[in-house]
Short mmCIF file of C-alpha atoms and ligand atoms in Angstrom, two decimals:
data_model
loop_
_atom_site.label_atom_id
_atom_site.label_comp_id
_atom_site.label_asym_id
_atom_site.label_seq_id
_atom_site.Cartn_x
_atom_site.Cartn_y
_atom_site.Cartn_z
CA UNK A 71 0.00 0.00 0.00
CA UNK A 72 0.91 2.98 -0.77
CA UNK A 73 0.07 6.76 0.78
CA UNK A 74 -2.60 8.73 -1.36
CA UNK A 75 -1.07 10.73 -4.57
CA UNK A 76 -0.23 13.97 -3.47
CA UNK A 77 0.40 13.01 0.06
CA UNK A 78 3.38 12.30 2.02
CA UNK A 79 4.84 10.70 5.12
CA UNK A 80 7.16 12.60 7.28
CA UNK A 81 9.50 10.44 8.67
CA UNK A 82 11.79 11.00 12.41
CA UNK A 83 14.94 12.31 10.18
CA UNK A 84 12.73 14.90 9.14
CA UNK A 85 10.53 15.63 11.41
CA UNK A 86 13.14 17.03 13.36
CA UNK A 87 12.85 19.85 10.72
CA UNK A 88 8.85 20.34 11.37
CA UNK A 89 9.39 20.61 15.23
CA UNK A 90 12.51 23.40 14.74
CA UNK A 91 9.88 25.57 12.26
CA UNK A 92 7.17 25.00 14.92
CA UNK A 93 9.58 26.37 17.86
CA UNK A 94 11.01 29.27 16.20
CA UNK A 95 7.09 30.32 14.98
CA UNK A 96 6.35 29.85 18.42
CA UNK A 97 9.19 32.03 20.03
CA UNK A 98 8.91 34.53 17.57
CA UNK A 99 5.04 34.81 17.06
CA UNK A 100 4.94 35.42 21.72
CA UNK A 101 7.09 37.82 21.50
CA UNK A 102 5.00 39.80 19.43
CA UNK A 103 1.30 38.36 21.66
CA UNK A 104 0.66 35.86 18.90
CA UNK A 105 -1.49 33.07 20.12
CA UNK A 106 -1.66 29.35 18.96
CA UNK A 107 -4.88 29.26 17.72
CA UNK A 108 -6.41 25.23 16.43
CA UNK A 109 -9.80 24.79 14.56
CA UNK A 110 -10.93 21.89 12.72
CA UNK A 111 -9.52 20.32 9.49
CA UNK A 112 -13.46 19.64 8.48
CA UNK A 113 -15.74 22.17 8.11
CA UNK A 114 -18.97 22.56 6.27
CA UNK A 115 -18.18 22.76 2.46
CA UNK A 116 -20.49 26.40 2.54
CA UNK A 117 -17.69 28.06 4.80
CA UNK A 118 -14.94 27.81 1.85
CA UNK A 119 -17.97 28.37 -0.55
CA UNK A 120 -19.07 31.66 1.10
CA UNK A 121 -15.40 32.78 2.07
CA UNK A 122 -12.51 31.81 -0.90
CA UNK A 123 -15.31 32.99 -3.76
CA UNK A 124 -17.18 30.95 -5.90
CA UNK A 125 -15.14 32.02 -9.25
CA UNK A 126 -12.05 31.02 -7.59
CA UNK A 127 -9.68 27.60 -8.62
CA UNK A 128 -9.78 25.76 -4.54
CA UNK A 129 -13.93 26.03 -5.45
CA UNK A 130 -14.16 25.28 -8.65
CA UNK A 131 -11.79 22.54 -8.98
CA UNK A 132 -9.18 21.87 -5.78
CA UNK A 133 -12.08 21.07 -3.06
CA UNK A 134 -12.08 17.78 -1.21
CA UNK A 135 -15.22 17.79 -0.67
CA UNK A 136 -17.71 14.86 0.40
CA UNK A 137 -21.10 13.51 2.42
CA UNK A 138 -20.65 12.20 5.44
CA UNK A 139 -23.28 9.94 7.05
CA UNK A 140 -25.62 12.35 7.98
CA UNK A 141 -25.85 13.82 4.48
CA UNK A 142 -24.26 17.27 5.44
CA UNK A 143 -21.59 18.41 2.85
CA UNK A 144 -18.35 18.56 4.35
CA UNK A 145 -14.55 19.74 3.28
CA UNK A 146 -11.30 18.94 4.17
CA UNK A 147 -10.00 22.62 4.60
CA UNK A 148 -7.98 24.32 1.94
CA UNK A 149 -6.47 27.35 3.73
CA UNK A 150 -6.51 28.32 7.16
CA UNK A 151 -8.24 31.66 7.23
CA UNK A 152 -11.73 31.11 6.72
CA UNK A 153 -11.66 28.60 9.42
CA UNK A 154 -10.23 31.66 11.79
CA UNK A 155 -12.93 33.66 10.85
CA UNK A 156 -15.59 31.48 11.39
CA UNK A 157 -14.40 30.74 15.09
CA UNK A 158 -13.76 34.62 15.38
CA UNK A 159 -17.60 34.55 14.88
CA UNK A 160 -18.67 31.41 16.80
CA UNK A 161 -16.37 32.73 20.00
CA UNK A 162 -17.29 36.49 19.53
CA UNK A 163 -13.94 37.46 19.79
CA UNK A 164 -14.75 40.85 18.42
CA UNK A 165 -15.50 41.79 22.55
CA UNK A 166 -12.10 41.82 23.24
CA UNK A 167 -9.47 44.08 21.81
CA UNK A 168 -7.58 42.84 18.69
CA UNK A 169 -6.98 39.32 18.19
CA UNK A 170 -3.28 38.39 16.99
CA UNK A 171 -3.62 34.77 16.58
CA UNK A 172 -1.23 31.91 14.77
CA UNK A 173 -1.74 28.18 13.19
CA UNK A 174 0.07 25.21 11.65
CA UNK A 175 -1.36 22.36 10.22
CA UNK A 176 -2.21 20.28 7.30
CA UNK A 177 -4.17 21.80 4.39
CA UNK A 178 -6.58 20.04 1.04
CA UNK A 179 -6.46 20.89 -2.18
CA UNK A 180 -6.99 18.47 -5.16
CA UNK A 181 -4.36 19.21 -7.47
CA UNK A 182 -1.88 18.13 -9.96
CA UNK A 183 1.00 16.52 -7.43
CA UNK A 184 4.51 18.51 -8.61
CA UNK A 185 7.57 19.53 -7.04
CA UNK A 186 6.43 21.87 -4.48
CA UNK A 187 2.55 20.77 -4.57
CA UNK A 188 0.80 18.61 -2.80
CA UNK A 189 -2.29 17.67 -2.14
CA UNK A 190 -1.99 17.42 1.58
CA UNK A 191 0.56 20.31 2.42
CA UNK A 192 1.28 22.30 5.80
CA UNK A 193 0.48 26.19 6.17
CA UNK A 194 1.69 28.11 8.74
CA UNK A 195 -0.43 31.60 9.34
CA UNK A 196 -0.79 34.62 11.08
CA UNK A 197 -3.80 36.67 11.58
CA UNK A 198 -4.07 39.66 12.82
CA UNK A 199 -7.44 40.83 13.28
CA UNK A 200 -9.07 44.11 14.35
CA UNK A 201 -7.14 46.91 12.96
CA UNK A 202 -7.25 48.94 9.71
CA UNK A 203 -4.16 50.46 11.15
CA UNK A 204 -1.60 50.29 7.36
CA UNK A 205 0.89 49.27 10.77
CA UNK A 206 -1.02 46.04 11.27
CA UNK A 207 -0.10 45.27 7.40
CA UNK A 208 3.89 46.09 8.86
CA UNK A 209 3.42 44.09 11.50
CA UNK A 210 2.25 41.07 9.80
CA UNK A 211 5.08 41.12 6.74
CA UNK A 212 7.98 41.73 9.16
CA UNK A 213 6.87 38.31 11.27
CA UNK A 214 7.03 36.80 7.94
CA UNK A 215 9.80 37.90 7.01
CA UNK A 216 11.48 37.66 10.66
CA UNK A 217 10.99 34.10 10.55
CA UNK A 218 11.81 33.46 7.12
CA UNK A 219 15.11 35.12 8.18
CA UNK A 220 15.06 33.00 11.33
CA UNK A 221 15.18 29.77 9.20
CA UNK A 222 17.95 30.73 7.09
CA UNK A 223 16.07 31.63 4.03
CA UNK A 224 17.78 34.15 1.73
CA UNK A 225 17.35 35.01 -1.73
CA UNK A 226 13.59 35.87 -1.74
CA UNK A 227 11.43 38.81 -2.33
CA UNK A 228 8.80 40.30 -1.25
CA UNK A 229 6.27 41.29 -4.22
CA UNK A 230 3.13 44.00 -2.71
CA UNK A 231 0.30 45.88 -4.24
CA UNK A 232 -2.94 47.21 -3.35
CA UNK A 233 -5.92 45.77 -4.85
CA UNK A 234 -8.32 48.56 -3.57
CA UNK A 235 -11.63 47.36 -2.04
CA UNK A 236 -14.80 46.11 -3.90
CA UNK A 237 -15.83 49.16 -5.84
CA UNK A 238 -12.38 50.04 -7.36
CA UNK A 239 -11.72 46.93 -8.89
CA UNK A 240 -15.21 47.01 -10.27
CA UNK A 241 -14.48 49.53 -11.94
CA UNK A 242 -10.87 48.11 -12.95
CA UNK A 243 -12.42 44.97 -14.04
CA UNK A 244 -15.01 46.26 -16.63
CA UNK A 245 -12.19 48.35 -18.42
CA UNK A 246 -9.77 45.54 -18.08
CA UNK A 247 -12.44 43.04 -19.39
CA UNK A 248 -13.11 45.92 -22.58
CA UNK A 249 -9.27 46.00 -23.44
CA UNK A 250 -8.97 42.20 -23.33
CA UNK A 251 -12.21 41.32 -25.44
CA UNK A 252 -10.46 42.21 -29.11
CA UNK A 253 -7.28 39.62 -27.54
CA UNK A 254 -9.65 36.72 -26.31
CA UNK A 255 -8.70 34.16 -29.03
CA UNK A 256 -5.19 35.14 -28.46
CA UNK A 257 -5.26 34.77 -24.81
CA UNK A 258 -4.29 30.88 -22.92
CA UNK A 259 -7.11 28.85 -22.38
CA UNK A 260 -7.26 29.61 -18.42
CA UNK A 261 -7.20 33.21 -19.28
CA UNK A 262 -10.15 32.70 -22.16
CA UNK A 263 -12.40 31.14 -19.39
CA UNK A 264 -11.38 33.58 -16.71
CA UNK A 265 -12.27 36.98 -18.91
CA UNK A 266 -15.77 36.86 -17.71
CA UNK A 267 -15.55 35.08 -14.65
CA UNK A 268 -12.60 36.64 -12.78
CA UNK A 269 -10.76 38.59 -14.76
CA UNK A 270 -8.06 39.82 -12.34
CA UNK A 271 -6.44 36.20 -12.16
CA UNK A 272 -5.60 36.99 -15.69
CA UNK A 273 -3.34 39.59 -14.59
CA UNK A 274 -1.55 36.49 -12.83
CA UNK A 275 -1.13 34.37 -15.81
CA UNK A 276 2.56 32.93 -16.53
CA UNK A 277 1.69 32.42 -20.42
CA UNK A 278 4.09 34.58 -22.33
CA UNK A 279 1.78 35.61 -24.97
CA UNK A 280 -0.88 36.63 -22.40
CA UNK A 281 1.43 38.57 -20.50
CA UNK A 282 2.83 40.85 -24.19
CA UNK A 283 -1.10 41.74 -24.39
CA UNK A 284 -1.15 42.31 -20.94
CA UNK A 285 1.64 45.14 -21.07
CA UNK A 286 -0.80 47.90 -22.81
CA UNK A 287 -3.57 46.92 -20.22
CA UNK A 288 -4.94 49.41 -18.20
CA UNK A 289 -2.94 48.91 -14.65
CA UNK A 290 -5.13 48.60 -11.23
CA UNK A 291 -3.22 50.99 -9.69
CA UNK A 292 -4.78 53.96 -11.84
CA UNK A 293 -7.90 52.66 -10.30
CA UNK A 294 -7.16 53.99 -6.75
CA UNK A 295 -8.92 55.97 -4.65
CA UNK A 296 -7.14 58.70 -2.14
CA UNK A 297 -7.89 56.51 1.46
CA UNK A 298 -6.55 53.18 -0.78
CA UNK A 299 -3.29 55.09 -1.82
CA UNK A 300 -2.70 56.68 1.47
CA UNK A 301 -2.77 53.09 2.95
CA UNK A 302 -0.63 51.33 0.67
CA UNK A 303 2.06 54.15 0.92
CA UNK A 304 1.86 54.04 4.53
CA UNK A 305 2.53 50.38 4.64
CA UNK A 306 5.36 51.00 2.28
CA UNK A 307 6.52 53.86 4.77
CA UNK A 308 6.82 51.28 7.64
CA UNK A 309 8.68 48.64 5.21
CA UNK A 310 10.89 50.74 4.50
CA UNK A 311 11.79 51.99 8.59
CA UNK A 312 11.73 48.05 8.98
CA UNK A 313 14.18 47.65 6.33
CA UNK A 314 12.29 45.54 4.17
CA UNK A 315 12.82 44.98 0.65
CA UNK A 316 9.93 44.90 -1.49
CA UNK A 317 9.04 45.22 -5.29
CA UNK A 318 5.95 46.92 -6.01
CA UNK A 319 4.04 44.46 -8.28
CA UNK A 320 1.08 46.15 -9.95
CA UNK A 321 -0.11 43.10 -11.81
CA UNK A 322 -0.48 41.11 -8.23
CA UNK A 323 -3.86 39.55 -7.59
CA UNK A 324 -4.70 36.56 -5.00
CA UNK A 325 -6.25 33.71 -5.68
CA UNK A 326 -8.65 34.07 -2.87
CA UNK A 327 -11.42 36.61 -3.26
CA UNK A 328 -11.62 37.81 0.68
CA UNK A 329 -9.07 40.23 0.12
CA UNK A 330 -8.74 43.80 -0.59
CA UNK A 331 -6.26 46.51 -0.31
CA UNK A 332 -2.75 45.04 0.47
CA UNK A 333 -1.69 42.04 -1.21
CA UNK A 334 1.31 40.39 -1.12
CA UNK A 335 3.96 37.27 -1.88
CA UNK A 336 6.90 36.09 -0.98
CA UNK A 337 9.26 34.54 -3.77
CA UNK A 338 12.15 32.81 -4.01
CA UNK A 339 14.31 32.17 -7.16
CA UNK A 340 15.30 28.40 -6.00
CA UNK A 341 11.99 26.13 -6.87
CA UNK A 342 11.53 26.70 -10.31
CA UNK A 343 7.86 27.18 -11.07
CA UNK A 344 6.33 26.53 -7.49
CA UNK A 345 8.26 29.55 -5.90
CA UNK A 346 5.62 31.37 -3.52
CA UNK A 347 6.58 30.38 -0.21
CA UNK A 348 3.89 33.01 1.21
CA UNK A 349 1.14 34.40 0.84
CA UNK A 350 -0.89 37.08 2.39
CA UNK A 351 -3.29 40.10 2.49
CA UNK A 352 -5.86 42.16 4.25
CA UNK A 353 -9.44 41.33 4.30
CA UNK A 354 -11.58 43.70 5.87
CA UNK A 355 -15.03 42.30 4.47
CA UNK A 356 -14.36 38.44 5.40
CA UNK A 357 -15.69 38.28 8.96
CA UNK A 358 -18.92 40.61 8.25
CA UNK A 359 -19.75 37.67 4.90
CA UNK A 360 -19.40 35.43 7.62
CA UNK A 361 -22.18 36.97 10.01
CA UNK A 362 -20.10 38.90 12.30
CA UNK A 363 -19.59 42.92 13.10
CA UNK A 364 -17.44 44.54 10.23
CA UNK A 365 -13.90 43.67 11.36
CA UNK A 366 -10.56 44.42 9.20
CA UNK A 367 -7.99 42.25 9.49
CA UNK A 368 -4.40 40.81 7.45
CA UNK A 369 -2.39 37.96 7.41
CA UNK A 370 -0.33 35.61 5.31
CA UNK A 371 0.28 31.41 5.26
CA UNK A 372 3.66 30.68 4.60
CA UNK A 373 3.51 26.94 2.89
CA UNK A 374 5.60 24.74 4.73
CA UNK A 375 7.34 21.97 2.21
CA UNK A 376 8.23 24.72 -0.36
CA UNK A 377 9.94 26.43 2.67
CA UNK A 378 12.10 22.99 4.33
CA UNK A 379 12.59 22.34 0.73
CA UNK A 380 14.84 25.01 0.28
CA UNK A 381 15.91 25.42 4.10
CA UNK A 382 16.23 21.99 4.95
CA UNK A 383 19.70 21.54 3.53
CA UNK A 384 21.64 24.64 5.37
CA UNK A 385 19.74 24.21 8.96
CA UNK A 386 21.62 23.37 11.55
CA UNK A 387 19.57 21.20 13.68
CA UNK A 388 21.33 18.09 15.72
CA UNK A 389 20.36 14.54 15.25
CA UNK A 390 19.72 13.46 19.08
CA UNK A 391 21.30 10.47 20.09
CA UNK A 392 20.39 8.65 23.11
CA UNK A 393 23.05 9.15 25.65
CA UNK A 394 22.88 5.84 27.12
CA UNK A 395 22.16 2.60 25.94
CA UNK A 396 20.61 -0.39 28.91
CA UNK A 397 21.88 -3.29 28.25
CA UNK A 398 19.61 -6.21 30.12
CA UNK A 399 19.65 -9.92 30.57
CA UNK A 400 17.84 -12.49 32.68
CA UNK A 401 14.65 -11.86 34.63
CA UNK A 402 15.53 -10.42 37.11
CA UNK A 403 17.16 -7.82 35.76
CA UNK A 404 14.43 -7.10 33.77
CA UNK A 405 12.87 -6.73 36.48
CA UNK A 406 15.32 -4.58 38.06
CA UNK A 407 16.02 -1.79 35.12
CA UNK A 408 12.63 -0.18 36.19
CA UNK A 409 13.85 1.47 38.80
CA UNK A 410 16.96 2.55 36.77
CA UNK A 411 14.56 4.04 33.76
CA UNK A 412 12.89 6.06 36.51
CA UNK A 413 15.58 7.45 37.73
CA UNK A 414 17.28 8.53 34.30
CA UNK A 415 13.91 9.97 33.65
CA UNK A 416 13.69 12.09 36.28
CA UNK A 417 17.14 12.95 35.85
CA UNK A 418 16.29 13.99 32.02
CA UNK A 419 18.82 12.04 30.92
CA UNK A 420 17.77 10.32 27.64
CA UNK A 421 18.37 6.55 27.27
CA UNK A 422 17.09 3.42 25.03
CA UNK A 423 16.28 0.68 26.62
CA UNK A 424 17.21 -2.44 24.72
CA UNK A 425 14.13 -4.93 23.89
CA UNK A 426 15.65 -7.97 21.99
CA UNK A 427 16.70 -9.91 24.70
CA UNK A 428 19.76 -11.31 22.55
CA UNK A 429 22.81 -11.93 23.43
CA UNK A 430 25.03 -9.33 25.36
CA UNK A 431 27.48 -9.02 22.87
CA UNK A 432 24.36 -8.38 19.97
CA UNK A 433 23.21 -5.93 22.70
CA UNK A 434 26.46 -4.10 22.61
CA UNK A 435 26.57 -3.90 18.69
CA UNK A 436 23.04 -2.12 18.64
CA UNK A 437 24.35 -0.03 21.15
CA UNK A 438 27.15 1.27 19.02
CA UNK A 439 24.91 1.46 15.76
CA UNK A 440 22.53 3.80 18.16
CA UNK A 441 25.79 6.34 18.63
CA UNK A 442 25.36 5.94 22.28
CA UNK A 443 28.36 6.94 24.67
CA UNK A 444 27.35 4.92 27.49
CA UNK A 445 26.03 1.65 27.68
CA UNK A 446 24.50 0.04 30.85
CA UNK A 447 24.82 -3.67 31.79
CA UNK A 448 22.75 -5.59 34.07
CA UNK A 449 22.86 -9.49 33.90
CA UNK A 450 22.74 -12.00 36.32
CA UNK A 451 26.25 -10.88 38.18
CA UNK A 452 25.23 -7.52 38.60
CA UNK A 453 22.19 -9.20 40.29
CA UNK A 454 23.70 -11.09 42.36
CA UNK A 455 26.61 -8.30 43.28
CA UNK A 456 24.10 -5.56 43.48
CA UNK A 457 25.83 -3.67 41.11
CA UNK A 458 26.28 -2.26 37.25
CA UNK A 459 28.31 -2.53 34.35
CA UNK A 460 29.39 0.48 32.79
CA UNK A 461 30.77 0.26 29.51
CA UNK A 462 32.26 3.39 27.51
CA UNK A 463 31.58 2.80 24.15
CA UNK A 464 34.08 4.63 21.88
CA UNK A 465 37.04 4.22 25.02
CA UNK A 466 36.56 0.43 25.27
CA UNK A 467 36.13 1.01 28.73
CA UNK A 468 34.17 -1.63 31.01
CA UNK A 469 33.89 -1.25 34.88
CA UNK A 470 31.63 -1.94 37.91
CA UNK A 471 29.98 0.29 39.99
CA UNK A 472 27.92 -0.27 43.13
CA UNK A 473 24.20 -0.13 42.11
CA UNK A 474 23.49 3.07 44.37
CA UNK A 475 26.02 4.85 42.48
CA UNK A 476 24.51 4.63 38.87
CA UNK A 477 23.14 8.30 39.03
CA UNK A 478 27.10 9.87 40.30
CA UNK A 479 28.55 7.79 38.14
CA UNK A 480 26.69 8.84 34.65
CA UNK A 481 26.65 12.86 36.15
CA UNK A 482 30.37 12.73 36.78
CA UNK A 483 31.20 11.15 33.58
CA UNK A 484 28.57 14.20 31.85
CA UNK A 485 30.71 16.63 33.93
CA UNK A 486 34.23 15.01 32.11
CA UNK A 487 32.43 15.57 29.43
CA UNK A 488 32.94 11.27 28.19
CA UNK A 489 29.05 11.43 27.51
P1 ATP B 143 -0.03 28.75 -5.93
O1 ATP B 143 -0.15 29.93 -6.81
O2 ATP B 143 1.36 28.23 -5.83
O3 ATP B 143 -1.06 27.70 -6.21
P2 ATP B 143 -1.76 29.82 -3.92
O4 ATP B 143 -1.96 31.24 -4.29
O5 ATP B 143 -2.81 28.82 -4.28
O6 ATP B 143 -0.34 29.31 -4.47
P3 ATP B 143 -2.11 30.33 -1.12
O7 ATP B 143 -3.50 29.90 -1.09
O8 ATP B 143 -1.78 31.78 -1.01
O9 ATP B 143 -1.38 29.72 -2.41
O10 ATP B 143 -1.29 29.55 0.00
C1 ATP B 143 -0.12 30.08 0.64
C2 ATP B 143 1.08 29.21 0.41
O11 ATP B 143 0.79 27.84 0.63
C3 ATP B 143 1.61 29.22 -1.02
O12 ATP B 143 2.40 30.34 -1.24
C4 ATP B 143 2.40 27.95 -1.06
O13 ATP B 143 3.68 28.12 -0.46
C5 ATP B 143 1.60 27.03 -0.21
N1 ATP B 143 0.76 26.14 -1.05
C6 ATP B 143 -0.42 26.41 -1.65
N2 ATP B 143 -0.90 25.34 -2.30
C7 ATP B 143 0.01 24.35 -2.11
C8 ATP B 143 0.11 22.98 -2.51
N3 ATP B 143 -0.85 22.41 -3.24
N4 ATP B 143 1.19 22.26 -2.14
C9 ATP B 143 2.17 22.82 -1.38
N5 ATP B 143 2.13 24.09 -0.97
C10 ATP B 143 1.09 24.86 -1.31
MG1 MG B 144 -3.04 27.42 -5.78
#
């Protein structure tokens, strides 16, 4: 048997990996009042529905989506944020002051499996909701950036527009959808169906020829009201005191229809096609569609294998070894090592306890395979002498201590530094 197209085990070498991204999110996400927030990977297939946009590619076509035995149509989520929102509702959050909350976790979509796409894949997201404040934009895209920097990831940038609010792109929309019309049969089949549909995720399109009729196309930004100018600036203002990089990108859109005014990516040159590693905006009308008070809010997902794909390589994470390897044979000192694995516990020393009940000298070869220092004997001797065997693996060593000593003995040898 094999695991589901598009999905993928992660195994203990790399796990390791997951756990270090996890930490450092953590860390950096309290120092700035983040909070861990976890809501559930199903959810009623009208939350995405009502949320991502019905003209969007995770409805139309990248949905897992099914009955389940009650006849209610349920999805495995695609993206964290409408999730967020929906408990922002359920919880009435909106009576406290502004929520600054984080996630992690496995996301849906059913698509084409390729380097750097899945169809189970990990986001990790911030949201940051309550403000309208252009510094709640700053705030969000130097975390992303902070950590990004945190895990060693250089040669990226960071690509930011403003895509006004509802009315402006309206307007944008009909005049782009009037230049485009005379082009249609020239245009790439996605773009063709997308003219009348959503015609913004043209501007997105990586065919060549779509992108030379694209050039003369009236540009969003000429679309712009005063307040939607004044924001975007501002946020560009605080970039630039933050000393963040950015390229203004007029021709960004999102592939999520929530959001308005600030958009934004983060792209690296190393994964070929795939290379957003994240993903973010404000959406000030999201929470209101979803039946609570008007609330702005911005925030990004940073996808997580397109980030440890690149990272992965150049972190610096050790590859824990157990310190000390016990070593048991007979009964009764089977019976016996109990005591001892209770003790190393609650010393925090870390230890694997042999199961095989081979031979001592098979014991001792797993023991150097595990890159164990220290090894632990107890046979029928050390029963009967009420002690242990200590062996020291890469010295060759072998003595016997008196059983009470066991803790000294492993502490002093930690303290000459043989362990
Ligand atoms: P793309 O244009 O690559 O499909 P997207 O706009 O659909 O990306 P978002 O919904 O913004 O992506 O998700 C944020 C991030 O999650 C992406 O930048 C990417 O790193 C990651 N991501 C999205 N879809 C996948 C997937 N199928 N497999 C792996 N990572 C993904
Ligand atoms: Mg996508």
């Amino acid at each position: 048997m094999q695991p589901l197209r598009g999905t993928k085990d992660i195994l203990p070498d790399e796990t390791i990996y997951w756990q270090y991204v996890y930490n450092q999110a953590l860390e950096i996400f309290s120092l700035h009042n983040y909070k861990e927030i976890r809501t559930p990977i199903l959810e009623s297939t009208q939350l995405f529905e009502r949320s991502i946009g019905e003209t969007t590619d995770i409805i139309n076509k990248e949905m897992y989506n099914f009955k389940d035995q009650g006849g209610r149509n349920i999805t495995l989520r695609p993206e964290g944020t409408a999730s967020i929102a929906r408990a922002f509702v359920n919880h009435k959050l909106y009576q406290k002051t502004i929520q600054r909350l984080w996630y992690y976790g496995p996301m849906f979509r059913y698509e084409r499996p390729q380097n750097g796409r899945q169809r189970q894949f990990h986001q990790l997201g911030i949201e940051c909701i309550g403000s309208l404040n252009p510094m709640a934009d700053a705030e969000v895209i130097h975390l992303a950036h902070k950590l990004l920097n945190q895990m060693e990831l250089n040669n990226c940038t960071l690509e930011i527009n403003s895509i006004g609010n509802l009315e402006e792109r309206k307007r944008y929309q009909m005049d782009l959808i009037e230049y485009l019309k005379p082009y249609t049969k020239d245009l790439d089949k996605d773009s063709q169906q997308r003219l009348n549909i959503n015609p913004l995720r043209i501007l997105d399109s990586k065919n060549m020829k779509t992108q030379e009729i694209l050039h003369y196309a009236p540009s969003l930004n000429k679309y712009l009201t005063k307040q939607s100018i004044n924001h975007f600036n501002l946020v560009c203002t605080y970039l630039d005191s933050l000393q963040i990089q950015y390229n203004i990108n007029y021709k960004l859109v999102r592939g999520l229809d929530y959001y308005n005014y600030t958009a934004f990516e983060i792209k690296t040159n190393l994964l070929g096609t795939q290379n957003t590693i994240c993903g973010g905006g404000r959406y000030d009308n999201l929470i209101k569609q979803l039946g609570g008070p008007e609330t702005p809010a911005v925030g990004w997902a940073i996808g997580l294998e397109r980030l440890l794909q690149i990272v992965q390589k150049q972190l610096d994470i050790k590859k824990d070894h157990s310190r000390v390897y016990i070593i048991t044979q007979g009964i009764e000192a089977q019976k016996k090592i109990w005591q001892i694995v209770k003790n190393l516990e609650n010393e925090k020393i870390n230890f694997e306890l042999d199961l095989s009940n081979t031979s001592f000298q098979k014991q001792i070869k797993k023991a150097i395979k595990s890159g164990a220092k220290l090894c632990i004997i107890i046979g029928n001797d050390e029963i009967l002498n009420n002690c242990i065997t200590i062996k020291i693996l890469n010295q060759h060593k072998q003595y016997t201590i008196p059983y009470e000593n066991l803790l000294n003995e492993i502490n002093q040898l930690s303290i000459k530094s043989e362990l």
